[in-house]
Amino acid sequence: MVKVVAKSKVKTNELEKYKDLVKFLIDETRKEEGCVSYDLFQDINNPSILTFIEEWKDEEALKRHMESKHFVKYVPMLGEFREGDGEVNIYKQIL
Amino acid sequence: MVKVVAKSKVKTNELEKYKDLVKFLIDETRKEEGCVSYDLFQDINNPSILTFIEEWKDEEALKRHMESKHFVKYVPMLGEFREGDGEVNIYKQIL
């Protein structure tokens, strides 16, 4: 199992557009083999911080996701609504 | 439901001490009412990045956790093994 935390600061005036676009990405991603969960969260203290918390069966499944048509299409589009770079970490559970 | 992502960069030579101390915090925290999950993850590309991913029943349960004896005892101790400030976000799921 691997977890991904992908955190973005989204431009305040683009939040709704960002969420609309994310819906397509989420719908397609949840159908993928090896996708255990793929959810979008908002910081309760700063609404412009939007973060995917993802769980994948293994690194292979995550690799396939990052090569999928919907990832290659939507992820660069989402980047345009972001302030600065996003922050992505891939994790294994140790405790 | 609220999710917490608490990310730390731990001094490389203190990793084992940090993990030993975290075990006590995890054992006590998992017994708390309202704690759905409380797990420690390590970045697969940078072993010094250690992150708690937590799920709480509601904000009340999280507040009680942050006032608990074990939180007040261990969290400042863990801070001494960290490089720089940690990064804590509290999230609600939106999609």
PDB file of C-alpha atoms in Angstrom:
ATOM      1  CA  MET A   1       0.000   0.000   0.000  1.00  0.00           C
ATOM      2  CA  VAL A   2       1.204   3.533  -0.751  1.00  0.00           C
ATOM      3  CA  LYS A   3      -0.357   6.824   0.305  1.00  0.00           C
ATOM      4  CA  VAL A   4      -0.045  10.040  -1.667  1.00  0.00           C
ATOM      5  CA  VAL A   5      -0.593  13.509  -0.217  1.00  0.00           C
ATOM      6  CA  ALA A   6      -0.712  16.143  -2.968  1.00  0.00           C
ATOM      7  CA  LYS A   7      -1.194  19.639  -1.592  1.00  0.00           C
ATOM      8  CA  SER A   8      -1.947  22.745  -3.661  1.00  0.00           C
ATOM      9  CA  LYS A   9      -2.636  26.368  -2.900  1.00  0.00           C
ATOM     10  CA  VAL A  10      -5.326  27.339  -5.384  1.00  0.00           C
ATOM     11  CA  LYS A  11      -5.888  30.944  -6.519  1.00  0.00           C
ATOM     12  CA  THR A  12      -8.871  32.165  -4.506  1.00  0.00           C
ATOM     13  CA  ASN A  13     -10.839  33.352  -7.543  1.00  0.00           C
ATOM     14  CA  GLU A  14     -10.294  30.015  -9.307  1.00  0.00           C
ATOM     15  CA  LEU A  15     -11.482  27.675  -6.547  1.00  0.00           C
ATOM     16  CA  GLU A  16     -14.791  26.769  -8.192  1.00  0.00           C
ATOM     17  CA  LYS A  17     -13.204  26.145 -11.592  1.00  0.00           C
ATOM     18  CA  TYR A  18     -10.561  23.998  -9.933  1.00  0.00           C
ATOM     19  CA  LYS A  19     -13.172  21.880  -8.161  1.00  0.00           C
ATOM     20  CA  ASP A  20     -15.230  21.455 -11.345  1.00  0.00           C
ATOM     21  CA  LEU A  21     -12.207  20.160 -13.197  1.00  0.00           C
ATOM     22  CA  VAL A  22     -11.168  17.907 -10.324  1.00  0.00           C
ATOM     23  CA  LYS A  23     -14.519  16.092 -10.518  1.00  0.00           C
ATOM     24  CA  PHE A  24     -13.610  14.614 -13.900  1.00  0.00           C
ATOM     25  CA  LEU A  25     -10.212  13.502 -12.642  1.00  0.00           C
ATOM     26  CA  ILE A  26     -11.718  11.916  -9.518  1.00  0.00           C
ATOM     27  CA  ASP A  27     -14.462  10.070 -11.432  1.00  0.00           C
ATOM     28  CA  GLU A  28     -11.962   8.478 -13.788  1.00  0.00           C
ATOM     29  CA  THR A  29      -9.328   7.780 -11.159  1.00  0.00           C
ATOM     30  CA  ARG A  30     -11.675   5.958  -8.778  1.00  0.00           C
ATOM     31  CA  LYS A  31     -12.401   3.454 -11.579  1.00  0.00           C
ATOM     32  CA  GLU A  32      -8.726   2.514 -11.856  1.00  0.00           C
ATOM     33  CA  GLU A  33      -7.508  -0.905 -10.787  1.00  0.00           C
ATOM     34  CA  GLY A  34      -5.423  -0.542  -7.656  1.00  0.00           C
ATOM     35  CA  CYS A  35      -7.022   2.744  -6.544  1.00  0.00           C
ATOM     36  CA  VAL A  36      -8.166   2.179  -2.946  1.00  0.00           C
ATOM     37  CA  SER A  37      -9.234   5.776  -2.297  1.00  0.00           C
ATOM     38  CA  TYR A  38      -8.791   9.133  -4.009  1.00  0.00           C
ATOM     39  CA  ASP A  39     -10.376  12.047  -2.171  1.00  0.00           C
ATOM     40  CA  LEU A  40     -10.091  15.828  -2.173  1.00  0.00           C
ATOM     41  CA  PHE A  41      -9.829  17.769   1.093  1.00  0.00           C
ATOM     42  CA  GLN A  42      -9.940  21.454   1.983  1.00  0.00           C
ATOM     43  CA  ASP A  43      -8.038  22.999   4.888  1.00  0.00           C
ATOM     44  CA  ILE A  44     -10.570  24.140   7.485  1.00  0.00           C
ATOM     45  CA  ASN A  45      -8.421  27.185   8.331  1.00  0.00           C
ATOM     46  CA  ASN A  46      -7.408  28.162   4.800  1.00  0.00           C
ATOM     47  CA  PRO A  47      -9.960  27.331   2.066  1.00  0.00           C
ATOM     48  CA  SER A  48      -7.407  27.897  -0.711  1.00  0.00           C
ATOM     49  CA  ILE A  49      -5.426  24.829   0.407  1.00  0.00           C
ATOM     50  CA  LEU A  50      -6.802  21.806  -1.448  1.00  0.00           C
ATOM     51  CA  THR A  51      -5.177  18.434  -0.962  1.00  0.00           C
ATOM     52  CA  PHE A  52      -5.635  15.022  -2.478  1.00  0.00           C
ATOM     53  CA  ILE A  53      -5.170  12.139  -0.073  1.00  0.00           C
ATOM     54  CA  GLU A  54      -4.839   8.957  -2.077  1.00  0.00           C
ATOM     55  CA  GLU A  55      -4.346   5.301  -1.298  1.00  0.00           C
ATOM     56  CA  TRP A  56      -2.992   2.898  -3.908  1.00  0.00           C
ATOM     57  CA  LYS A  57      -2.592  -0.852  -3.777  1.00  0.00           C
ATOM     58  CA  ASP A  58       1.106  -0.582  -4.664  1.00  0.00           C
ATOM     59  CA  GLU A  59       3.633   1.608  -6.482  1.00  0.00           C
ATOM     60  CA  GLU A  60       2.813  -0.100  -9.778  1.00  0.00           C
ATOM     61  CA  ALA A  61      -0.822   1.058  -9.551  1.00  0.00           C
ATOM     62  CA  LEU A  62       0.301   4.601  -8.787  1.00  0.00           C
ATOM     63  CA  LYS A  63       2.698   4.520 -11.745  1.00  0.00           C
ATOM     64  CA  ARG A  64      -0.116   3.395 -14.072  1.00  0.00           C
ATOM     65  CA  HIS A  65      -2.292   6.235 -12.709  1.00  0.00           C
ATOM     66  CA  MET A  66       0.388   8.822 -13.494  1.00  0.00           C
ATOM     67  CA  GLU A  67       0.537   7.517 -17.068  1.00  0.00           C
ATOM     68  CA  SER A  68      -3.252   7.376 -17.498  1.00  0.00           C
ATOM     69  CA  LYS A  69      -5.040   9.500 -20.117  1.00  0.00           C
ATOM     70  CA  HIS A  70      -7.047  11.422 -17.498  1.00  0.00           C
ATOM     71  CA  PHE A  71      -3.969  12.183 -15.360  1.00  0.00           C
ATOM     72  CA  VAL A  72      -1.979  13.440 -18.359  1.00  0.00           C
ATOM     73  CA  LYS A  73      -4.960  15.530 -19.487  1.00  0.00           C
ATOM     74  CA  TYR A  74      -6.219  17.080 -16.221  1.00  0.00           C
ATOM     75  CA  VAL A  75      -3.208  17.430 -13.931  1.00  0.00           C
ATOM     76  CA  PRO A  76      -1.417  20.058 -16.080  1.00  0.00           C
ATOM     77  CA  MET A  77      -4.740  21.943 -16.453  1.00  0.00           C
ATOM     78  CA  LEU A  78      -5.169  22.009 -12.663  1.00  0.00           C
ATOM     79  CA  GLY A  79      -1.642  23.379 -12.337  1.00  0.00           C
ATOM     80  CA  GLU A  80      -2.767  26.601 -13.996  1.00  0.00           C
ATOM     81  CA  PHE A  81      -5.084  27.389 -11.076  1.00  0.00           C
ATOM     82  CA  ARG A  82      -2.384  26.877  -8.500  1.00  0.00           C
ATOM     83  CA  GLU A  83      -0.301  29.469  -6.699  1.00  0.00           C
ATOM     84  CA  GLY A  84       3.325  28.306  -6.842  1.00  0.00           C
ATOM     85  CA  ASP A  85       4.332  24.676  -7.013  1.00  0.00           C
ATOM     86  CA  GLY A  86       2.295  21.930  -5.470  1.00  0.00           C
ATOM     87  CA  GLU A  87       3.781  19.622  -2.861  1.00  0.00           C
ATOM     88  CA  VAL A  88       3.565  15.883  -3.480  1.00  0.00           C
ATOM     89  CA  ASN A  89       4.739  13.152  -1.123  1.00  0.00           C
ATOM     90  CA  ILE A  90       4.509   9.415  -1.627  1.00  0.00           C
ATOM     91  CA  TYR A  91       4.454   7.467   1.603  1.00  0.00           C
ATOM     92  CA  LYS A  92       4.687   3.971   3.050  1.00  0.00           C
ATOM     93  CA  GLN A  93       3.227   3.294   6.476  1.00  0.00           C
ATOM     94  CA  ILE A  94       5.853   2.544   9.132  1.00  0.00           C
ATOM     95  CA  LEU A  95       3.832   2.643  12.373  1.00  0.00           C
TER      96      LEU A  95
ATOM     97  CA  MET B   1     -14.959  13.527  10.043  1.00  0.00           C
ATOM     98  CA  VAL B   2     -11.702  15.512   9.966  1.00  0.00           C
ATOM     99  CA  LYS B   3      -8.322  14.486   8.597  1.00  0.00           C
ATOM    100  CA  VAL B   4      -5.018  15.761   9.897  1.00  0.00           C
ATOM    101  CA  VAL B   5      -1.755  15.640   7.966  1.00  0.00           C
ATOM    102  CA  ALA B   6       1.200  16.522  10.194  1.00  0.00           C
ATOM    103  CA  LYS B   7       4.490  16.487   8.317  1.00  0.00           C
ATOM    104  CA  SER B   8       7.948  16.737   9.887  1.00  0.00           C
ATOM    105  CA  LYS B   9      11.494  16.651   8.618  1.00  0.00           C
ATOM    106  CA  VAL B  10      13.371  14.667  11.243  1.00  0.00           C
ATOM    107  CA  LYS B  11      17.134  15.027  11.798  1.00  0.00           C
ATOM    108  CA  THR B  12      18.695  12.024  10.043  1.00  0.00           C
ATOM    109  CA  ASN B  13      20.700  10.897  13.083  1.00  0.00           C
ATOM    110  CA  GLU B  14      17.600  11.078  15.312  1.00  0.00           C
ATOM    111  CA  LEU B  15      15.222   8.986  13.198  1.00  0.00           C
ATOM    112  CA  GLU B  16      15.297   5.897  15.409  1.00  0.00           C
ATOM    113  CA  LYS B  17      14.840   7.907  18.621  1.00  0.00           C
ATOM    114  CA  TYR B  18      11.943   9.760  17.011  1.00  0.00           C
ATOM    115  CA  LYS B  19      10.224   6.520  16.022  1.00  0.00           C
ATOM    116  CA  ASP B  20      10.719   5.003  19.487  1.00  0.00           C
ATOM    117  CA  LEU B  21       9.049   8.001  21.087  1.00  0.00           C
ATOM    118  CA  VAL B  22       6.230   8.060  18.529  1.00  0.00           C
ATOM    119  CA  LYS B  23       5.264   4.498  19.514  1.00  0.00           C
ATOM    120  CA  PHE B  24       4.120   5.680  22.949  1.00  0.00           C
ATOM    121  CA  LEU B  25       2.116   8.541  21.436  1.00  0.00           C
ATOM    122  CA  ILE B  26       0.475   6.223  18.884  1.00  0.00           C
ATOM    123  CA  ASP B  27      -0.435   3.551  21.451  1.00  0.00           C
ATOM    124  CA  GLU B  28      -2.189   6.065  23.689  1.00  0.00           C
ATOM    125  CA  THR B  29      -3.822   8.010  20.867  1.00  0.00           C
ATOM    126  CA  ARG B  30      -5.393   4.966  19.197  1.00  0.00           C
ATOM    127  CA  LYS B  31      -7.252   4.273  22.451  1.00  0.00           C
ATOM    128  CA  GLU B  32      -8.950   7.700  22.382  1.00  0.00           C
ATOM    129  CA  GLU B  33     -12.656   7.998  21.754  1.00  0.00           C
ATOM    130  CA  GLY B  34     -13.202   9.556  18.344  1.00  0.00           C
ATOM    131  CA  CYS B  35      -9.839   8.444  16.927  1.00  0.00           C
ATOM    132  CA  VAL B  36     -10.638   6.608  13.684  1.00  0.00           C
ATOM    133  CA  SER B  37      -7.018   6.159  12.568  1.00  0.00           C
ATOM    134  CA  TYR B  38      -3.633   7.536  13.574  1.00  0.00           C
ATOM    135  CA  ASP B  39      -0.727   6.258  11.509  1.00  0.00           C
ATOM    136  CA  LEU B  40       2.865   7.262  10.807  1.00  0.00           C
ATOM    137  CA  PHE B  41       4.206   7.325   7.250  1.00  0.00           C
ATOM    138  CA  GLN B  42       7.663   7.777   5.751  1.00  0.00           C
ATOM    139  CA  ASP B  43       8.316   9.414   2.395  1.00  0.00           C
ATOM    140  CA  ILE B  44       9.619   6.737   0.017  1.00  0.00           C
ATOM    141  CA  ASN B  45      11.957   9.258  -1.646  1.00  0.00           C
ATOM    142  CA  ASN B  46      13.186  11.046   1.481  1.00  0.00           C
ATOM    143  CA  PRO B  47      13.333   8.901   4.640  1.00  0.00           C
ATOM    144  CA  SER B  48      13.708  11.953   6.889  1.00  0.00           C
ATOM    145  CA  ILE B  49      10.149  13.081   6.059  1.00  0.00           C
ATOM    146  CA  LEU B  50       7.799  11.471   8.596  1.00  0.00           C
ATOM    147  CA  THR B  51       4.103  12.311   8.477  1.00  0.00           C
ATOM    148  CA  PHE B  52       1.140  11.463  10.612  1.00  0.00           C
ATOM    149  CA  ILE B  53      -2.077  10.932   8.708  1.00  0.00           C
ATOM    150  CA  GLU B  54      -4.946  10.986  11.170  1.00  0.00           C
ATOM    151  CA  GLU B  55      -8.690  10.602  10.976  1.00  0.00           C
ATOM    152  CA  TRP B  56     -10.947  11.915  13.756  1.00  0.00           C
ATOM    153  CA  LYS B  57     -14.668  11.534  14.220  1.00  0.00           C
ATOM    154  CA  ASP B  58     -15.110  15.308  14.512  1.00  0.00           C
ATOM    155  CA  GLU B  59     -13.316  18.504  15.544  1.00  0.00           C
ATOM    156  CA  GLU B  60     -14.307  17.954  19.173  1.00  0.00           C
ATOM    157  CA  ALA B  61     -12.423  14.642  19.279  1.00  0.00           C
ATOM    158  CA  LEU B  62      -9.358  16.278  17.742  1.00  0.00           C
ATOM    159  CA  LYS B  63      -9.528  19.092  20.301  1.00  0.00           C
ATOM    160  CA  ARG B  64      -9.680  16.555  23.152  1.00  0.00           C
ATOM    161  CA  HIS B  65      -6.655  14.778  21.646  1.00  0.00           C
ATOM    162  CA  MET B  66      -4.625  18.002  21.587  1.00  0.00           C
ATOM    163  CA  GLU B  67      -5.409  18.520  25.264  1.00  0.00           C
ATOM    164  CA  SER B  68      -4.657  14.919  26.273  1.00  0.00           C
ATOM    165  CA  LYS B  69      -1.830  14.075  28.667  1.00  0.00           C
ATOM    166  CA  HIS B  70       0.090  12.034  26.086  1.00  0.00           C
ATOM    167  CA  PHE B  71      -0.166  14.782  23.430  1.00  0.00           C
ATOM    168  CA  VAL B  72       1.041  17.467  25.839  1.00  0.00           C
ATOM    169  CA  LYS B  73       3.874  15.201  27.000  1.00  0.00           C
ATOM    170  CA  TYR B  74       5.187  13.715  23.725  1.00  0.00           C
ATOM    171  CA  VAL B  75       4.543  16.281  21.010  1.00  0.00           C
ATOM    172  CA  PRO B  76       6.987  18.901  22.397  1.00  0.00           C
ATOM    173  CA  MET B  77       9.599  16.120  22.897  1.00  0.00           C
ATOM    174  CA  LEU B  78       9.206  15.054  19.271  1.00  0.00           C
ATOM    175  CA  GLY B  79       9.707  18.672  18.196  1.00  0.00           C
ATOM    176  CA  GLU B  80      13.302  18.516  19.400  1.00  0.00           C
ATOM    177  CA  PHE B  81      14.167  15.913  16.766  1.00  0.00           C
ATOM    178  CA  ARG B  82      12.717  17.964  13.943  1.00  0.00           C
ATOM    179  CA  GLU B  83      14.503  20.181  11.441  1.00  0.00           C
ATOM    180  CA  GLY B  84      12.599  23.456  11.280  1.00  0.00           C
ATOM    181  CA  ASP B  85       8.896  23.764  11.947  1.00  0.00           C
ATOM    182  CA  GLY B  86       6.485  21.006  11.197  1.00  0.00           C
ATOM    183  CA  GLU B  87       3.558  21.502   8.848  1.00  0.00           C
ATOM    184  CA  VAL B  88       0.074  20.681  10.138  1.00  0.00           C
ATOM    185  CA  ASN B  89      -3.150  20.873   8.152  1.00  0.00           C
ATOM    186  CA  ILE B  90      -6.636  20.009   9.337  1.00  0.00           C
ATOM    187  CA  TYR B  91      -8.966  19.005   6.539  1.00  0.00           C
ATOM    188  CA  LYS B  92     -12.585  18.306   5.714  1.00  0.00           C
ATOM    189  CA  GLN B  93     -13.392  16.163   2.689  1.00  0.00           C
ATOM    190  CA  ILE B  94     -15.070  18.092  -0.139  1.00  0.00           C
ATOM    191  CA  LEU B  95     -14.985  15.597  -3.026  1.00  0.00           C
TER     192      LEU B  95
END
